[in-house]
PDB file of C-alpha atoms and ligand atoms in Angstrom:
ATOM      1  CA  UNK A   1       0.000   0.000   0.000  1.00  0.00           C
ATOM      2  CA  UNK A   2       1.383   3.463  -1.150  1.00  0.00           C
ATOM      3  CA  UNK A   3       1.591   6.006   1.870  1.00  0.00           C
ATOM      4  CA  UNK A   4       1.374   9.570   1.424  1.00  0.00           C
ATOM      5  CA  UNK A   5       3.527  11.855   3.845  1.00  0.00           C
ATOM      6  CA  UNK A   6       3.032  15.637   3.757  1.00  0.00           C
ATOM      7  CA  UNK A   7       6.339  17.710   5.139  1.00  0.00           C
ATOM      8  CA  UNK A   8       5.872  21.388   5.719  1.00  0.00           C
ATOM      9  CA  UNK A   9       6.899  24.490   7.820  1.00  0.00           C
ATOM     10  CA  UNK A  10       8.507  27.629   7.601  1.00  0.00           C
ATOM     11  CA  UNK A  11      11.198  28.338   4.681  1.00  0.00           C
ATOM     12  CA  UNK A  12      15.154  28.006   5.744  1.00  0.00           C
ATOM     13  CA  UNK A  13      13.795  25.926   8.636  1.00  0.00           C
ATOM     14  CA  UNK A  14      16.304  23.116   6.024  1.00  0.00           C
ATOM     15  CA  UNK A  15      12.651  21.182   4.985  1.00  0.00           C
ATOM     16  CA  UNK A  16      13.740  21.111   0.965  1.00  0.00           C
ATOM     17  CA  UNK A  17      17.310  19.552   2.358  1.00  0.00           C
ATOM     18  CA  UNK A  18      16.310  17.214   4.721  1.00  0.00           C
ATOM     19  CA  UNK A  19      13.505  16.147   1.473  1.00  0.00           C
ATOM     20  CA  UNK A  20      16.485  15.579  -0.626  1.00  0.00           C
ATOM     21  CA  UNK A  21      18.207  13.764   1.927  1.00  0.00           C
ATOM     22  CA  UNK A  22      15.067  11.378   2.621  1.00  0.00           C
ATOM     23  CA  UNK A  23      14.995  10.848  -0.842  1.00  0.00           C
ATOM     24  CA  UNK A  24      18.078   9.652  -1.406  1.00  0.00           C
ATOM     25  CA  UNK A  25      17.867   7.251   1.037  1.00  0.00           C
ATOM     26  CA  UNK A  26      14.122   6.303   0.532  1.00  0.00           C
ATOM     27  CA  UNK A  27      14.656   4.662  -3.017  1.00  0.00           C
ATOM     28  CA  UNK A  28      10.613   3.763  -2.637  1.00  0.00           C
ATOM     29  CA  UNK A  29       9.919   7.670  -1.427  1.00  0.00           C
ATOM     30  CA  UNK A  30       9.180   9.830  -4.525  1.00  0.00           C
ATOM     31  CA  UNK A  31       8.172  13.796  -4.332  1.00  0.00           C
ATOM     32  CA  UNK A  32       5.736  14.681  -6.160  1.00  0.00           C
ATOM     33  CA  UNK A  33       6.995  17.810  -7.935  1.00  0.00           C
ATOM     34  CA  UNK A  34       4.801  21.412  -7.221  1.00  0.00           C
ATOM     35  CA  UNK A  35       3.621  24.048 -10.029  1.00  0.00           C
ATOM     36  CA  UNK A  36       4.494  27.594  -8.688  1.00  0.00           C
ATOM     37  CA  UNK A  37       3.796  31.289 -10.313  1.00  0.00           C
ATOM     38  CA  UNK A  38       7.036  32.207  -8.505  1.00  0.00           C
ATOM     39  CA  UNK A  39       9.753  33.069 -11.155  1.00  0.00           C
ATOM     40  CA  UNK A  40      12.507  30.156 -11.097  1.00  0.00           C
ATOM     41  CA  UNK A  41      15.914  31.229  -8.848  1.00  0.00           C
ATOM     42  CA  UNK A  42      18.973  30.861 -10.008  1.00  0.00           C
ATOM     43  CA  UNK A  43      20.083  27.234 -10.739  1.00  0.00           C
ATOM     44  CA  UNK A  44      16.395  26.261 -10.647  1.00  0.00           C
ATOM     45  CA  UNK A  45      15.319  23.859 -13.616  1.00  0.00           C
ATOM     46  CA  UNK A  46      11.917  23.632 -15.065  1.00  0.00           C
ATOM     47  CA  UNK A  47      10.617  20.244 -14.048  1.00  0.00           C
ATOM     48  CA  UNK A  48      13.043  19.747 -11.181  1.00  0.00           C
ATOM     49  CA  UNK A  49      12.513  21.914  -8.627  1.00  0.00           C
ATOM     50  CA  UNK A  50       9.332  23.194  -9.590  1.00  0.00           C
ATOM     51  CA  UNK A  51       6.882  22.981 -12.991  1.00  0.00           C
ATOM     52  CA  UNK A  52       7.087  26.964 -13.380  1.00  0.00           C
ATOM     53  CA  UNK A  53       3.643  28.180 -14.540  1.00  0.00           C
ATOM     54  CA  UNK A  54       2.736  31.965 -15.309  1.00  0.00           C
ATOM     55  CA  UNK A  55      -0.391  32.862 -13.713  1.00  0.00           C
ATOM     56  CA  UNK A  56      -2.856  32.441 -16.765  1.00  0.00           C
ATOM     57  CA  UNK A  57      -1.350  28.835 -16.650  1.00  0.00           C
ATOM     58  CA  UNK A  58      -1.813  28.192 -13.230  1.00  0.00           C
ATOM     59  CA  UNK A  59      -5.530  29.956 -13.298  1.00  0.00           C
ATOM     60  CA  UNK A  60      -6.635  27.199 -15.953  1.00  0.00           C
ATOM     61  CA  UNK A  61      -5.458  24.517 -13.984  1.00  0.00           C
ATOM     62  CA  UNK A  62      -6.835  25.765 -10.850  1.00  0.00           C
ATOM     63  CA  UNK A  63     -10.124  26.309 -12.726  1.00  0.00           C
ATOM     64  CA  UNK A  64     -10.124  22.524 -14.174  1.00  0.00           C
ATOM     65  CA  UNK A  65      -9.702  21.253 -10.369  1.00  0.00           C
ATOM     66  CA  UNK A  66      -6.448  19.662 -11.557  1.00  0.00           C
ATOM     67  CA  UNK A  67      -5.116  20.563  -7.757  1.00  0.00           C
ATOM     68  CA  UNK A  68      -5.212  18.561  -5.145  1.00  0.00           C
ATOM     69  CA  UNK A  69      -4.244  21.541  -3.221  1.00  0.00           C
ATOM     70  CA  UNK A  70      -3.194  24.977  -3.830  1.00  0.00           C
ATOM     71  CA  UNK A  71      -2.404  27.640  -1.583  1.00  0.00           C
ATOM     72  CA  UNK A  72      -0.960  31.323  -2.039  1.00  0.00           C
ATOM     73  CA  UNK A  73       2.325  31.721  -0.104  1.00  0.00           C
ATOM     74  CA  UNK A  74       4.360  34.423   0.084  1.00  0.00           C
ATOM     75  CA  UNK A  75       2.628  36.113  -2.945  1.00  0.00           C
ATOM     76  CA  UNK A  76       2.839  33.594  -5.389  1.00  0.00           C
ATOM     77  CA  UNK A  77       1.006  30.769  -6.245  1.00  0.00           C
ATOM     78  CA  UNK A  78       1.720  27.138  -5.479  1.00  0.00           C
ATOM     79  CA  UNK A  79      -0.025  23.574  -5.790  1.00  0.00           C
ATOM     80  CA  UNK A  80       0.122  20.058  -6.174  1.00  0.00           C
ATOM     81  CA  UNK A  81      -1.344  18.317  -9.357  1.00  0.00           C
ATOM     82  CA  UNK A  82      -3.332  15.590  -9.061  1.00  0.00           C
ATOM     83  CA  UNK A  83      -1.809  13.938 -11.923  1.00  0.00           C
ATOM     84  CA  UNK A  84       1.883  14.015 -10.465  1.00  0.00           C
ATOM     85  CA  UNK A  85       0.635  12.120  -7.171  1.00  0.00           C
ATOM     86  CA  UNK A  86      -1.195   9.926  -9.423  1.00  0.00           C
ATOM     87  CA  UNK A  87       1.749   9.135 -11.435  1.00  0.00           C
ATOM     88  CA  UNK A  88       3.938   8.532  -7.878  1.00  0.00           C
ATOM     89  CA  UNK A  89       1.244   6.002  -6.748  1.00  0.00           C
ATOM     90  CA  UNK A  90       1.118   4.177 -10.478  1.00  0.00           C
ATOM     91  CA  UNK A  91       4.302   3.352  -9.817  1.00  0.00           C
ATOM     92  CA  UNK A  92       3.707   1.813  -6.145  1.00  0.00           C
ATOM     93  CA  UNK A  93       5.640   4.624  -4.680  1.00  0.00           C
ATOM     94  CA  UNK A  94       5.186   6.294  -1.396  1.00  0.00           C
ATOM     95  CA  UNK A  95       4.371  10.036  -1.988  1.00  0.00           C
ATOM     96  CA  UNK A  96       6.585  13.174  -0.366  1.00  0.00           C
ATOM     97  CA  UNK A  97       4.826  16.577  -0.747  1.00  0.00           C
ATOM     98  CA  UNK A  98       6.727  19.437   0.238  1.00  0.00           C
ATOM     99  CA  UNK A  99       3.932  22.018   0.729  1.00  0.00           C
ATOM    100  CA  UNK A 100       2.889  24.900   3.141  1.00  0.00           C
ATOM    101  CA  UNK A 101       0.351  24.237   6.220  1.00  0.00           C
ATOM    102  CA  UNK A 102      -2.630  25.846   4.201  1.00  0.00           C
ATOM    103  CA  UNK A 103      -1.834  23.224   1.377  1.00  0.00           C
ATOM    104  CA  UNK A 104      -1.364  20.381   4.379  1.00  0.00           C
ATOM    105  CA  UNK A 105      -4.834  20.928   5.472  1.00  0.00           C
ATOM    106  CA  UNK A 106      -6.510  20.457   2.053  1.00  0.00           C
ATOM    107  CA  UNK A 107      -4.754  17.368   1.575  1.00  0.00           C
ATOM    108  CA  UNK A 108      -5.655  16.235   5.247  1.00  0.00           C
ATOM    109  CA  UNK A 109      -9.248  16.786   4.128  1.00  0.00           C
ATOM    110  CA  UNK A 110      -9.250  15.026   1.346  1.00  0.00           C
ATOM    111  CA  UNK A 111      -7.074  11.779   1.845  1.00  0.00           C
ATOM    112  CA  UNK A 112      -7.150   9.938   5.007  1.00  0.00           C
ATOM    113  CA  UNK A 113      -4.081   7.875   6.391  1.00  0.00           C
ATOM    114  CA  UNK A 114      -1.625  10.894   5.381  1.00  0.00           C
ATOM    115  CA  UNK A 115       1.158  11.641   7.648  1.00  0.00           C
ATOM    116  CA  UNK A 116       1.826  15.166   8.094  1.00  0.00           C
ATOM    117  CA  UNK A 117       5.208  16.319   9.805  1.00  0.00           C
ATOM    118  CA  UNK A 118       6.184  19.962  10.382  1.00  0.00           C
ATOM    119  CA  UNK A 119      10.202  20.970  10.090  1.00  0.00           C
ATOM    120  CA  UNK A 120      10.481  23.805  13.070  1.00  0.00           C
ATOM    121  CA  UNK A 121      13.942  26.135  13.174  1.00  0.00           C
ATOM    122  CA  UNK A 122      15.565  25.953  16.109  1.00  0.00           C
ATOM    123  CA  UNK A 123      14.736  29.582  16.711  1.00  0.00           C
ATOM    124  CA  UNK A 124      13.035  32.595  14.777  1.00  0.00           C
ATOM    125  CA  UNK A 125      16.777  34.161  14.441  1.00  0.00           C
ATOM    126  CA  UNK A 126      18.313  31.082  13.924  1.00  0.00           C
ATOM    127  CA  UNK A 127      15.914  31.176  10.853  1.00  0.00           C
ATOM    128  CA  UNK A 128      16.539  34.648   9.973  1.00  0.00           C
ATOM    129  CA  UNK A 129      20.529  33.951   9.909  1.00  0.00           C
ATOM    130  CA  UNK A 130      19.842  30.527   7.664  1.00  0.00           C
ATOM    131  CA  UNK A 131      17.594  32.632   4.949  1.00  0.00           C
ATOM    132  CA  UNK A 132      20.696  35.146   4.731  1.00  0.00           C
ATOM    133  CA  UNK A 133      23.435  33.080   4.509  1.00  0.00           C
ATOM    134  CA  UNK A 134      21.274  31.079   1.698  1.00  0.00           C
ATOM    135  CA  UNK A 135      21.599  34.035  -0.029  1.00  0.00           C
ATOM    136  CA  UNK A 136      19.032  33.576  -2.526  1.00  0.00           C
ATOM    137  CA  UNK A 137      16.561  36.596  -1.471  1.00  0.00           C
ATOM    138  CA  UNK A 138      17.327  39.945  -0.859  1.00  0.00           C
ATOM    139  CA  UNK A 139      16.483  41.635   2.560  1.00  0.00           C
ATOM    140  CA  UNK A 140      12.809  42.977   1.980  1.00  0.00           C
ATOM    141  CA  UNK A 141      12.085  39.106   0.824  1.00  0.00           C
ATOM    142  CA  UNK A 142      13.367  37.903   3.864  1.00  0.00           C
ATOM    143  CA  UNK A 143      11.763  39.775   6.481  1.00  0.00           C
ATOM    144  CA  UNK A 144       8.406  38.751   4.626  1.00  0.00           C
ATOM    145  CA  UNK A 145       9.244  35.126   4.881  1.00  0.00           C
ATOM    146  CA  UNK A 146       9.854  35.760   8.721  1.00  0.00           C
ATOM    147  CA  UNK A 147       7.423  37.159   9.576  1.00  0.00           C
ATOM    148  CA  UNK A 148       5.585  34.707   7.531  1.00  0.00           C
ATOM    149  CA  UNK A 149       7.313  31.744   9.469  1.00  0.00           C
ATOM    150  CA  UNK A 150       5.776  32.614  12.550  1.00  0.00           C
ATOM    151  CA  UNK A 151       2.786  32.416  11.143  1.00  0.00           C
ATOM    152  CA  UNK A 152       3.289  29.217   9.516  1.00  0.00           C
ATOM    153  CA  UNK A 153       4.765  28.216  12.835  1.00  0.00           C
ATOM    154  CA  UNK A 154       1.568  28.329  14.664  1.00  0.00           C
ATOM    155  CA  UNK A 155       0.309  25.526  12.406  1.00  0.00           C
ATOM    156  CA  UNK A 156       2.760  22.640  13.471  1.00  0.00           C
ATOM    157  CA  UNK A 157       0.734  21.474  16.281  1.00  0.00           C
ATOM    158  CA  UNK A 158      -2.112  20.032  13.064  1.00  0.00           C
ATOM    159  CA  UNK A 159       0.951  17.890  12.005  1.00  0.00           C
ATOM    160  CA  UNK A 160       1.440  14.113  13.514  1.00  0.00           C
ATOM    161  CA  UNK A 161       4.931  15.087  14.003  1.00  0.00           C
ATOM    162  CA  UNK A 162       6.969  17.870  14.982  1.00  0.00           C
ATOM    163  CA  UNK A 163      11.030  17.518  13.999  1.00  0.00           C
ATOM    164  CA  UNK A 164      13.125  20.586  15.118  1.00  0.00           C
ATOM    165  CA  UNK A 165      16.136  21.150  12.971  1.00  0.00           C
ATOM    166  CA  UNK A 166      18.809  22.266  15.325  1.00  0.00           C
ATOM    167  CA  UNK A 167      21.159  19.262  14.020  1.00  0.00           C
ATOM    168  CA  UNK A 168      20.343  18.262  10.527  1.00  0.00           C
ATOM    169  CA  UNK A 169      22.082  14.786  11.426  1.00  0.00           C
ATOM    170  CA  UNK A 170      20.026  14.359  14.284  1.00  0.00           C
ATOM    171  CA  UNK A 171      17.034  15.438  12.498  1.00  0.00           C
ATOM    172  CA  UNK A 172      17.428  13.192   9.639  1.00  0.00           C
ATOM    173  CA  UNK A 173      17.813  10.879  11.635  1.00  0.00           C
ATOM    174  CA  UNK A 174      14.293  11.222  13.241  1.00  0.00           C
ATOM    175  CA  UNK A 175      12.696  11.683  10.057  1.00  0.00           C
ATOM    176  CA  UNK A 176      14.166   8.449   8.940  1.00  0.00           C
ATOM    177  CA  UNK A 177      12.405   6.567  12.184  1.00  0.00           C
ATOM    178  CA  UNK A 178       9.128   8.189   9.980  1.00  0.00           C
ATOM    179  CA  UNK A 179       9.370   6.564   6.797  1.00  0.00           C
TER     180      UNK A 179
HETATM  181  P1  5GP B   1       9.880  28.353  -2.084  1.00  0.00           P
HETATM  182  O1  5GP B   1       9.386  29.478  -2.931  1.00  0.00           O
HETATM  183  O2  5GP B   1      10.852  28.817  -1.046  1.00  0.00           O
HETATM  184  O3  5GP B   1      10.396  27.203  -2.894  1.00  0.00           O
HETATM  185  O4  5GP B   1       8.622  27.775  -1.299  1.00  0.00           O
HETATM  186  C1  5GP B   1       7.865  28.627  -0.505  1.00  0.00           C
HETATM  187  C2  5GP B   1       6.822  27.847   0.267  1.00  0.00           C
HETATM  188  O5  5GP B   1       5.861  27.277  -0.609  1.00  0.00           O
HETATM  189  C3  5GP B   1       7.379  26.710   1.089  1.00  0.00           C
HETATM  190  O6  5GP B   1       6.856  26.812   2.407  1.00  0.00           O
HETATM  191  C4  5GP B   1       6.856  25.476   0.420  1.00  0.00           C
HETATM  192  O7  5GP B   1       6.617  24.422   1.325  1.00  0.00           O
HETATM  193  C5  5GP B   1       5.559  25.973  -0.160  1.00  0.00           C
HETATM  194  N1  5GP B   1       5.138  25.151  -1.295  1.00  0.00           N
HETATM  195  C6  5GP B   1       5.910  24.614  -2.260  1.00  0.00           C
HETATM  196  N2  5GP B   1       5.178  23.897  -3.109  1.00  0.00           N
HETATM  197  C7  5GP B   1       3.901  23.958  -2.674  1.00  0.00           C
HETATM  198  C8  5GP B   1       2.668  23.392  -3.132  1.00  0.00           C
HETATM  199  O8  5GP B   1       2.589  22.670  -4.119  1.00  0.00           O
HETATM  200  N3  5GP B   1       1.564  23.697  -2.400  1.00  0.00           N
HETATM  201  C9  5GP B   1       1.592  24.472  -1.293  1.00  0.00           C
HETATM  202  N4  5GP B   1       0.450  24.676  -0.638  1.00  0.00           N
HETATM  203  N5  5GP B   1       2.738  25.020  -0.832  1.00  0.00           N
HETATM  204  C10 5GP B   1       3.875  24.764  -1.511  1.00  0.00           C
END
């Protein structure tokens, strides 16, 4: 039987390393890739990280209920196709979404027997520093996502589990006990 396990929280809390880590090691674990309206970052591949959609796009998917969730996060669009969790579970895989609490809850409505597990920071600063030192959005872009992680933050209670990543050893570790 195919499980489905849902991973959010707050961005540079290390979820979208700690994914690639899991699925490394998970050869049966498969992520089920997201369409965004946000405009690729540098290094980002079409397909990889993301299926990059302009709005009109996105819209006409939205409005053909291909999502099985979509949420708006940090002004721009993001959700998860039905068809690219249906093409995980084809191939008797066990499903990874990487997706914000808003998007957690839809799925949670929809599909029972999903595990949901929420990535915390070790601390709001701790996050601040890790978003800077990524160096991948400029200041206004990160004080938005901050103060947007505490909001997000308030959410991790609705997950099953909670995995703080002080360690990322130690917290792979955990999520490993998960899967
Ligand atoms: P980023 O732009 O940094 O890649 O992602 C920003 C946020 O969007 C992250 O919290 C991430 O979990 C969330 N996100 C990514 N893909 C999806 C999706 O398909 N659906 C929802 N609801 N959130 C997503």
């Amino acid at each position: 039987m195919s499980r489905m396990f849902v991973i959010s929280g707050p961005s540079g809390a290390g979820k979208s390393s700690l994914c690639s880590e899991l699925l490394r090691r998970c050869s049966q674990l498969k992520l089920a890739i997201s369409c965004t309206t946000r405009p690729p970052r540098l290094g980002e591949k079409d397909g990889r990280e993301y299926h990059f959609f302009d709005m009109e796009t996105f819209k006409s998917l939205q409005d053909a209920g291909e999502f099985l969730e979509w949420a708006k996060v940090h002004g721009h669009f993001y959700g998860t196709r039905r068809s690219d969790v249906q093409a995980v579970l084809e191939q008797g895989g066990d499903v990874l979404l990487e997706i914000d609490w808003q998007g957690a809850a839809q799925v949670a409505s929809e599909m029972s027997d999903i595990v949901r597990i929420f990535i915390l920071p070790p601390s709001i600063e701790a996050l601040r520093q890790r978003l800077v030192e990524r160096g991948q959005d400029d200041m206004a872009v990160i004080e938005r996502r901050i103060a947007a992680a505490a909001a997000e933050m308030e959410h991790a209670s609705e997950a099953h589990y909670q995995v703080v990543n002080d360690d990322f050893d130690q917290a792979l570790q955990k999520l490993v006990l998960l899967f």
